[in-house]
Short mmCIF file of C-alpha atoms and ligand atoms in Angstrom, two decimals:
data_model
loop_
_atom_site.label_atom_id
_atom_site.label_comp_id
_atom_site.label_asym_id
_atom_site.label_seq_id
_atom_site.Cartn_x
_atom_site.Cartn_y
_atom_site.Cartn_z
CA UNK A 1 123.42 121.28 109.23
CA UNK A 2 123.62 123.09 112.53
CA UNK A 3 127.06 122.92 114.18
CA UNK A 4 127.32 120.48 117.08
CA UNK A 5 129.84 119.09 119.54
CA UNK A 6 130.95 115.50 118.77
CA UNK A 7 132.11 113.61 121.86
CA UNK A 8 133.67 110.13 121.98
CA UNK A 9 133.53 108.81 125.55
CA UNK A 10 135.66 105.79 126.53
CA UNK A 11 133.20 104.30 129.02
CA UNK A 12 129.46 103.97 129.43
CA UNK A 13 129.67 106.02 132.63
CA UNK A 14 131.30 108.90 130.73
CA UNK A 15 128.61 108.65 128.04
CA UNK A 16 125.85 108.79 130.66
CA UNK A 17 127.39 111.92 132.22
CA UNK A 18 127.12 113.65 128.84
CA UNK A 19 123.33 113.17 128.70
CA UNK A 20 120.80 115.59 130.19
CA UNK A 21 119.29 114.48 133.50
CA UNK A 22 115.79 112.93 133.48
CA UNK A 23 114.23 116.11 134.88
CA UNK A 24 116.32 118.52 132.81
CA UNK A 25 113.41 119.50 130.52
CA UNK A 26 115.26 122.50 129.08
CA UNK A 27 118.01 120.25 127.62
CA UNK A 28 115.73 117.44 126.43
CA UNK A 29 116.51 116.58 122.80
CA UNK A 30 119.74 118.59 122.79
CA UNK A 31 121.96 115.49 123.07
CA UNK A 32 121.75 112.55 120.66
CA UNK A 33 123.42 109.15 120.72
CA UNK A 34 125.39 108.10 117.64
CA UNK A 35 125.79 104.40 116.77
CA UNK A 36 126.14 103.61 113.04
CA UNK A 37 124.86 107.12 112.36
CA UNK A 38 122.73 106.14 109.35
CA UNK A 39 119.42 107.32 110.73
CA UNK A 40 120.69 110.06 113.03
CA UNK A 41 122.69 111.82 110.29
CA UNK A 42 119.72 111.71 107.88
CA UNK A 43 117.57 113.30 110.56
CA UNK A 44 120.17 115.98 111.20
CA UNK A 45 120.61 116.75 107.50
CA UNK A 46 116.83 117.13 107.13
CA UNK A 47 116.73 119.37 110.25
CA UNK A 48 114.35 116.97 111.96
CA UNK A 49 116.67 116.99 114.95
CA UNK A 50 119.28 119.64 115.74
CA UNK A 51 121.32 118.40 118.69
CA UNK A 52 123.93 120.57 120.38
CA UNK A 53 125.93 117.47 121.27
CA UNK A 54 126.33 114.07 119.63
CA UNK A 55 127.68 111.25 121.80
CA UNK A 56 129.57 108.60 119.84
CA UNK A 57 128.88 105.15 121.32
CA UNK A 58 131.40 103.45 119.00
CA UNK A 59 134.30 104.61 121.15
CA UNK A 60 133.09 102.49 124.09
CA UNK A 61 134.77 99.07 123.99
CA UNK A 62 132.68 95.90 124.39
CA UNK A 63 129.30 97.30 123.38
CA UNK A 64 129.47 95.32 120.13
CA UNK A 65 129.70 91.91 121.76
CA UNK A 66 127.76 88.84 120.64
CA UNK A 67 127.96 86.21 123.37
CA UNK A 68 126.43 82.81 123.93
CA UNK A 69 126.41 81.52 127.50
CA UNK A 70 126.85 77.80 128.28
CA UNK A 71 123.07 77.47 128.76
CA UNK A 72 122.50 78.68 125.20
CA UNK A 73 121.14 82.15 125.85
CA UNK A 74 122.38 84.95 123.64
CA UNK A 75 123.54 88.47 124.49
CA UNK A 76 123.74 91.05 121.73
CA UNK A 77 125.50 94.31 122.57
CA UNK A 78 123.73 97.44 121.34
CA UNK A 79 126.66 98.19 119.01
CA UNK A 80 126.64 94.72 117.42
CA UNK A 81 126.54 95.19 113.65
CA UNK A 82 123.52 93.83 111.82
CA UNK A 83 125.81 91.87 109.47
CA UNK A 84 127.58 90.26 112.46
CA UNK A 85 124.20 89.14 113.85
CA UNK A 86 123.12 87.84 110.45
CA UNK A 87 126.32 85.83 110.03
CA UNK A 88 126.77 84.50 113.59
CA UNK A 89 126.65 80.69 113.51
CA UNK A 90 124.84 80.26 116.84
CA UNK A 91 122.26 82.91 115.99
CA UNK A 92 121.59 81.27 112.62
CA UNK A 93 121.26 77.80 114.15
CA UNK A 94 119.31 78.56 117.33
CA UNK A 95 117.55 81.87 116.67
CA UNK A 96 116.86 81.70 112.95
CA UNK A 97 114.22 84.48 113.04
CA UNK A 98 116.80 86.93 114.44
CA UNK A 99 119.49 86.07 111.87
CA UNK A 100 116.93 86.16 109.05
CA UNK A 101 115.53 89.52 110.20
CA UNK A 102 119.03 91.02 110.41
CA UNK A 103 119.67 89.71 106.89
CA UNK A 104 116.48 91.36 105.61
CA UNK A 105 117.55 94.87 106.68
CA UNK A 106 118.37 97.20 103.77
CA UNK A 107 121.48 96.32 101.79
CA UNK A 108 124.87 94.79 102.65
CA UNK A 109 126.33 98.27 103.16
CA UNK A 110 123.52 99.25 105.54
CA UNK A 111 123.94 96.04 107.52
CA UNK A 112 127.73 96.53 107.76
CA UNK A 113 127.22 99.98 109.23
CA UNK A 114 123.91 99.65 111.12
CA UNK A 115 123.82 98.46 114.72
CA UNK A 116 121.30 96.57 116.81
CA UNK A 117 120.61 99.59 119.09
CA UNK A 118 120.29 101.94 116.13
CA UNK A 119 117.94 99.56 114.37
CA UNK A 120 115.66 99.24 117.41
CA UNK A 121 115.75 102.99 118.18
CA UNK A 122 115.52 104.29 114.58
CA UNK A 123 112.80 106.86 114.01
CA UNK A 124 109.68 106.32 111.87
CA UNK A 125 109.89 106.36 108.07
CA UNK A 126 106.44 107.96 107.51
CA UNK A 127 107.04 110.49 104.74
CA UNK A 128 105.14 113.22 106.55
CA UNK A 129 107.41 112.77 109.57
CA UNK A 130 110.50 112.75 107.32
CA UNK A 131 109.45 115.87 105.40
CA UNK A 132 111.30 118.86 106.81
CA UNK A 133 108.39 121.23 106.23
CA UNK A 134 105.56 118.99 107.48
CA UNK A 135 105.01 119.79 111.15
CA UNK A 136 103.16 116.58 111.94
CA UNK A 137 102.03 115.41 115.37
CA UNK A 138 105.23 113.33 115.78
CA UNK A 139 107.23 116.57 115.62
CA UNK A 140 105.03 118.58 117.99
CA UNK A 141 102.35 119.59 115.46
CA UNK A 142 98.63 119.10 115.91
CA UNK A 143 97.77 116.55 113.23
CA UNK A 144 98.77 113.18 111.81
CA UNK A 145 98.79 114.02 108.09
CA UNK A 146 98.80 110.36 107.10
CA UNK A 147 95.33 109.84 108.61
CA UNK A 148 93.55 111.71 105.83
CA UNK A 149 96.49 111.71 103.42
CA UNK A 150 98.65 109.20 101.57
CA UNK A 151 98.64 106.34 104.03
CA UNK A 152 99.63 103.29 101.98
CA UNK A 153 102.57 102.58 104.32
CA UNK A 154 100.90 103.43 107.63
CA UNK A 155 99.43 101.49 110.54
CA UNK A 156 96.32 99.32 110.49
CA UNK A 157 96.64 98.26 114.13
CA UNK A 158 97.34 100.32 117.26
CA UNK A 159 97.26 103.64 115.42
CA UNK A 160 96.01 106.96 116.73
CA UNK A 161 96.67 109.73 117.30
CA UNK A 162 99.59 108.98 114.96
CA UNK A 163 99.67 106.14 112.43
CA UNK A 164 103.38 105.44 112.02
CA UNK A 165 104.60 101.86 111.73
CA UNK A 166 107.75 100.73 113.49
CA UNK A 167 110.36 100.33 110.74
CA UNK A 168 112.67 97.79 112.41
CA UNK A 169 112.97 94.26 111.03
CA UNK A 170 114.82 93.03 114.11
CA UNK A 171 112.20 94.23 116.61
CA UNK A 172 109.44 91.68 115.76
CA UNK A 173 111.96 88.83 115.52
CA UNK A 174 113.48 89.63 118.91
CA UNK A 175 110.05 90.01 120.54
CA UNK A 176 109.01 86.64 119.07
CA UNK A 177 112.11 85.14 120.72
CA UNK A 178 111.19 86.64 124.13
CA UNK A 179 114.12 89.09 124.25
CA UNK A 180 114.92 91.31 127.21
CA UNK A 181 116.44 94.78 126.78
CA UNK A 182 119.03 96.13 129.22
CA UNK A 183 118.93 99.88 129.75
CA UNK A 184 121.51 101.95 131.67
CA UNK A 185 120.58 105.33 133.11
CA UNK A 186 122.60 108.05 134.83
CA UNK A 187 120.26 108.03 137.85
CA UNK A 188 118.57 104.63 137.97
CA UNK A 189 121.52 102.39 137.07
CA UNK A 190 120.65 99.31 135.07
CA UNK A 191 117.11 98.15 134.39
CA UNK A 192 115.90 95.16 132.38
CA UNK A 193 112.77 95.62 130.26
CA UNK A 194 111.01 92.96 128.24
CA UNK A 195 111.61 94.08 124.67
CA UNK A 196 107.87 93.80 124.08
CA UNK A 197 107.37 96.53 126.72
CA UNK A 198 110.30 98.62 125.43
CA UNK A 199 108.22 99.93 122.51
CA UNK A 200 105.30 102.26 123.22
CA UNK A 201 102.12 103.02 121.34
CA UNK A 202 101.47 106.68 120.46
CA UNK A 203 98.47 106.55 122.79
CA UNK A 204 100.80 105.57 125.68
CA UNK A 205 103.88 107.41 126.92
CA UNK A 206 105.00 110.35 124.80
CA UNK A 207 103.77 110.75 121.24
CA UNK A 208 107.20 112.17 120.34
CA UNK A 209 108.94 108.88 121.19
CA UNK A 210 108.55 105.22 120.22
CA UNK A 211 110.05 103.57 123.31
CA UNK A 212 110.49 103.84 127.07
CA UNK A 213 114.03 105.28 127.02
CA UNK A 214 114.38 108.43 129.12
CA UNK A 215 116.71 111.23 128.02
CA UNK A 216 119.45 110.00 130.38
CA UNK A 217 119.28 106.37 129.29
CA UNK A 218 121.13 104.16 126.80
CA UNK A 219 120.09 100.77 125.48
CA UNK A 220 123.18 98.67 126.20
CA UNK A 221 122.25 95.13 125.17
CA UNK A 222 119.50 92.68 124.35
CA UNK A 223 119.40 89.21 125.90
CA UNK A 224 117.57 86.33 124.28
CA UNK A 225 116.83 83.33 126.49
CA UNK A 226 117.78 79.85 125.31
CA UNK A 227 114.78 78.35 123.57
CA UNK A 228 115.27 74.57 123.67
CA UNK A 229 112.86 72.80 121.34
CA UNK A 230 111.76 76.01 119.59
CA UNK A 231 112.07 76.90 115.91
CA UNK A 232 111.62 80.38 114.54
CA UNK A 233 111.44 82.28 111.30
CA UNK A 234 111.03 85.81 109.91
CA UNK A 235 109.13 86.51 106.69
CA UNK A 236 109.15 89.96 105.12
CA UNK A 237 107.40 91.44 102.11
CA UNK A 238 108.88 94.52 100.47
CA UNK A 239 107.52 96.51 97.57
CA UNK A 240 110.56 96.23 95.34
CA UNK A 241 113.07 93.50 94.67
CA UNK A 242 116.09 95.39 95.99
CA UNK A 243 116.43 96.74 99.53
CA UNK A 244 113.37 98.31 101.09
CA UNK A 245 111.46 98.63 104.36
CA UNK A 246 108.71 96.06 104.98
CA UNK A 247 105.12 96.47 103.83
CA UNK A 248 104.32 93.49 106.01
CA UNK A 249 106.39 91.13 108.14
CA UNK A 250 105.83 88.14 110.39
CA UNK A 251 108.07 86.72 113.11
CA UNK A 252 106.98 83.32 114.32
CA UNK A 253 108.45 81.04 116.99
CA UNK A 254 106.96 77.62 117.69
CA UNK A 255 107.66 74.69 119.97
CA UNK A 256 106.40 71.64 118.14
CA UNK A 257 106.22 68.09 119.56
CA UNK A 258 105.17 65.13 117.45
CA UNK A 259 103.75 67.44 114.80
CA UNK A 260 101.58 69.36 117.31
CA UNK A 261 102.24 72.97 118.29
CA UNK A 262 102.86 73.18 122.06
CA UNK A 263 103.83 76.86 122.35
CA UNK A 264 103.69 79.78 119.92
CA UNK A 265 104.80 83.40 119.69
CA UNK A 266 103.57 85.42 116.72
CA UNK A 267 104.60 89.04 116.14
CA UNK A 268 103.73 91.27 113.18
CA UNK A 269 105.92 93.99 111.71
CA UNK A 270 105.07 97.02 109.55
CA UNK A 271 101.40 97.09 110.56
CA UNK A 272 101.53 98.98 113.88
CA UNK A 273 103.60 101.60 115.73
CA UNK A 274 105.12 98.74 117.76
CA UNK A 275 105.98 95.11 116.99
CA UNK A 276 102.44 93.68 117.22
CA UNK A 277 102.13 90.57 119.37
CA UNK A 278 99.14 88.33 118.51
CA UNK A 279 98.33 86.47 121.70
CA UNK A 280 94.89 85.24 120.60
CA UNK A 281 96.35 83.72 117.46
CA UNK A 282 99.17 82.17 119.52
CA UNK A 283 96.66 80.55 121.91
CA UNK A 284 94.59 79.25 118.98
CA UNK A 285 97.64 77.59 117.43
CA UNK A 286 98.49 75.60 120.57
CA UNK A 287 97.31 71.99 120.31
CA UNK A 288 96.96 72.15 116.51
CA UNK A 289 98.97 70.79 113.64
CA UNK A 290 100.31 73.13 110.98
CA UNK A 291 97.79 72.95 108.17
CA UNK A 292 95.64 75.21 106.02
CA UNK A 293 92.94 75.43 108.70
CA UNK A 294 95.31 76.51 111.50
CA UNK A 295 96.93 79.06 109.18
CA UNK A 296 93.54 80.53 108.29
CA UNK A 297 92.52 80.71 111.95
CA UNK A 298 95.81 82.31 113.04
CA UNK A 299 95.57 84.84 110.20
CA UNK A 300 92.02 85.80 111.09
CA UNK A 301 92.78 86.22 114.81
CA UNK A 302 96.08 88.04 114.26
CA UNK A 303 94.44 90.75 112.17
CA UNK A 304 91.31 90.97 114.32
CA UNK A 305 90.60 94.59 115.16
CA UNK A 306 92.58 95.97 112.21
CA UNK A 307 91.30 99.37 111.09
CA UNK A 308 92.80 100.11 107.68
CA UNK A 309 93.03 103.67 106.44
CA UNK A 310 92.02 104.62 102.89
CA UNK A 311 95.05 103.16 101.08
CA UNK A 312 96.40 100.38 103.28
CA UNK A 313 93.63 97.74 103.44
CA UNK A 314 95.94 95.48 101.38
CA UNK A 315 98.04 94.93 104.53
CA UNK A 316 95.39 92.56 105.95
CA UNK A 317 95.50 89.85 103.23
CA UNK A 318 99.23 90.48 102.73
CA UNK A 319 100.02 89.82 106.39
CA UNK A 320 97.68 86.81 106.51
CA UNK A 321 99.57 85.38 103.54
CA UNK A 322 102.87 85.94 105.36
CA UNK A 323 101.53 84.11 108.43
CA UNK A 324 100.69 81.10 106.24
CA UNK A 325 104.17 81.27 104.70
CA UNK A 326 105.85 81.42 108.13
CA UNK A 327 103.83 78.44 109.39
CA UNK A 328 104.68 76.43 106.27
CA UNK A 329 108.36 77.20 106.73
CA UNK A 330 108.29 75.82 110.24
CA UNK A 331 106.18 72.76 109.36
C1 LIG B 1 118.37 103.26 102.74
C2 LIG B 1 118.04 102.61 104.05
C3 LIG B 1 117.29 101.43 104.06
C4 LIG B 1 116.97 100.82 105.26
N1 LIG B 1 116.24 99.67 105.27
C5 LIG B 1 115.90 99.09 106.43
C6 LIG B 1 115.14 97.90 106.46
O1 LIG B 1 114.75 97.34 105.44
N2 LIG B 1 114.83 97.37 107.68
C7 LIG B 1 115.22 97.93 108.85
O2 LIG B 1 114.94 97.41 109.91
N3 LIG B 1 115.95 99.06 108.82
C8 LIG B 1 116.29 99.63 107.66
N4 LIG B 1 117.05 100.76 107.65
C9 LIG B 1 117.37 101.35 108.90
C10 LIG B 1 118.74 101.00 109.27
O3 LIG B 1 118.83 99.67 109.64
C11 LIG B 1 118.93 101.89 110.46
O4 LIG B 1 119.09 103.19 109.96
C12 LIG B 1 120.04 101.52 111.19
O5 LIG B 1 119.80 100.26 111.75
C13 LIG B 1 120.27 102.55 112.23
O6 LIG B 1 121.32 102.06 112.84
P1 LIG B 1 122.55 102.95 113.16
O7 LIG B 1 123.42 102.09 113.99
O8 LIG B 1 123.08 103.58 111.94
O9 LIG B 1 121.80 104.02 114.10
P2 LIG B 1 121.99 105.57 114.33
O10 LIG B 1 121.60 106.32 113.13
O11 LIG B 1 123.32 105.86 114.93
O12 LIG B 1 120.90 105.74 115.46
C14 LIG B 1 119.52 105.65 115.15
C15 LIG B 1 118.72 106.22 116.33
O13 LIG B 1 118.84 105.38 117.46
C16 LIG B 1 119.44 106.08 118.56
N5 LIG B 1 120.34 105.11 119.18
C17 LIG B 1 121.33 104.43 118.56
N6 LIG B 1 121.89 103.57 119.42
C18 LIG B 1 121.24 103.72 120.60
C19 LIG B 1 121.39 103.11 121.88
N7 LIG B 1 122.29 102.14 122.09
N8 LIG B 1 120.58 103.49 122.88
C20 LIG B 1 119.64 104.45 122.66
N9 LIG B 1 119.46 105.07 121.47
C21 LIG B 1 120.26 104.70 120.45
C22 LIG B 1 120.13 107.27 117.95
O14 LIG B 1 120.23 108.35 118.85
C23 LIG B 1 119.22 107.59 116.78
O15 LIG B 1 118.12 108.34 117.19
C24 LIG B 1 117.40 101.40 106.47
C25 LIG B 1 118.15 102.58 106.46
C26 LIG B 1 118.48 103.17 105.28
C27 LIG B 1 119.30 104.42 105.31
#
């Protein structure tokens, strides 16, 4: 591993001063933020990133808070541990999808070390991206090797010119719950961004990134509004029985009155480079009861437009099955 400077600031302001300015192109990528370190250190060991400076966010007090305001909304600090989110009573009772998604991440050890910010900002798991010697388009090369290669785990929606899927379990659950990200920058101060708009498709923004964060910005917290009358759930399918990333995942939030769906938010994981919101399926669910017919309709509309690659067509029926399972759970 290349030698680097490890800095532990005591405040967010100090951390921001250690980052390159938004127009400092020469220093872009030379400074990396360190939360739980699980993903960053793997990337450094594989020489995928070689920062000159690593800024330790764990030395900043208060970034790990989990707070519920009197109105019932939830604030999760970027340094909140995944296990703390999974185990928090209010999160489990009021925002079940978020607690369930946190509980589906990796293993107990990973959840005890991994943080919310690190989980949302982790880099893709595509094996071409992770291979030190494969200069794929995500690392400044010319080609997405998964497109004509081994693409079992890649995107069926929103792909091109790269076909990564977003690996986070928490991202779809938080988007389904209408979460808002808070970002602090050295120049712009604080800005709120709907979490749905935080993630970017490879065809938007920069192909080298997966979100809207500029080089001088830090994700500081995520706020989830109170959702009176809503129920939510997160359903994940993994290839093996022990810990693994999702092959398909569904986050579903519904407001049901008298057995009829009044509002719906449906977000897919592991099928696209971003958490994939299914607005047509959501609209079709409103006014219906949860039954086999509504599940079939939602499944068909949610996967409309999917363009599977050679080895990942299975993700369509798999995800449709998960939608049915999520609806049944909330029935
Ligand atoms: C074996 C294994 C299995 C896993 N399985 C799953 C799984 O099933 N589901 C799942 O969702 N995840 C899974 N993960 C991913 C794991 O949850 C993430 O690696 C972890 O959440 C990263 O969190 P961290 O706090 O360690 O982040 P770090 O490694 O410290 O950071 C990750 C990235 O985010 C950036 N970053 C961190 N915090 C911030 C911030 N506040 N603002 C801006 N950028 C930031 C860092 O610079 C870095 O690029 C797995 C990881 C491993 C190693």
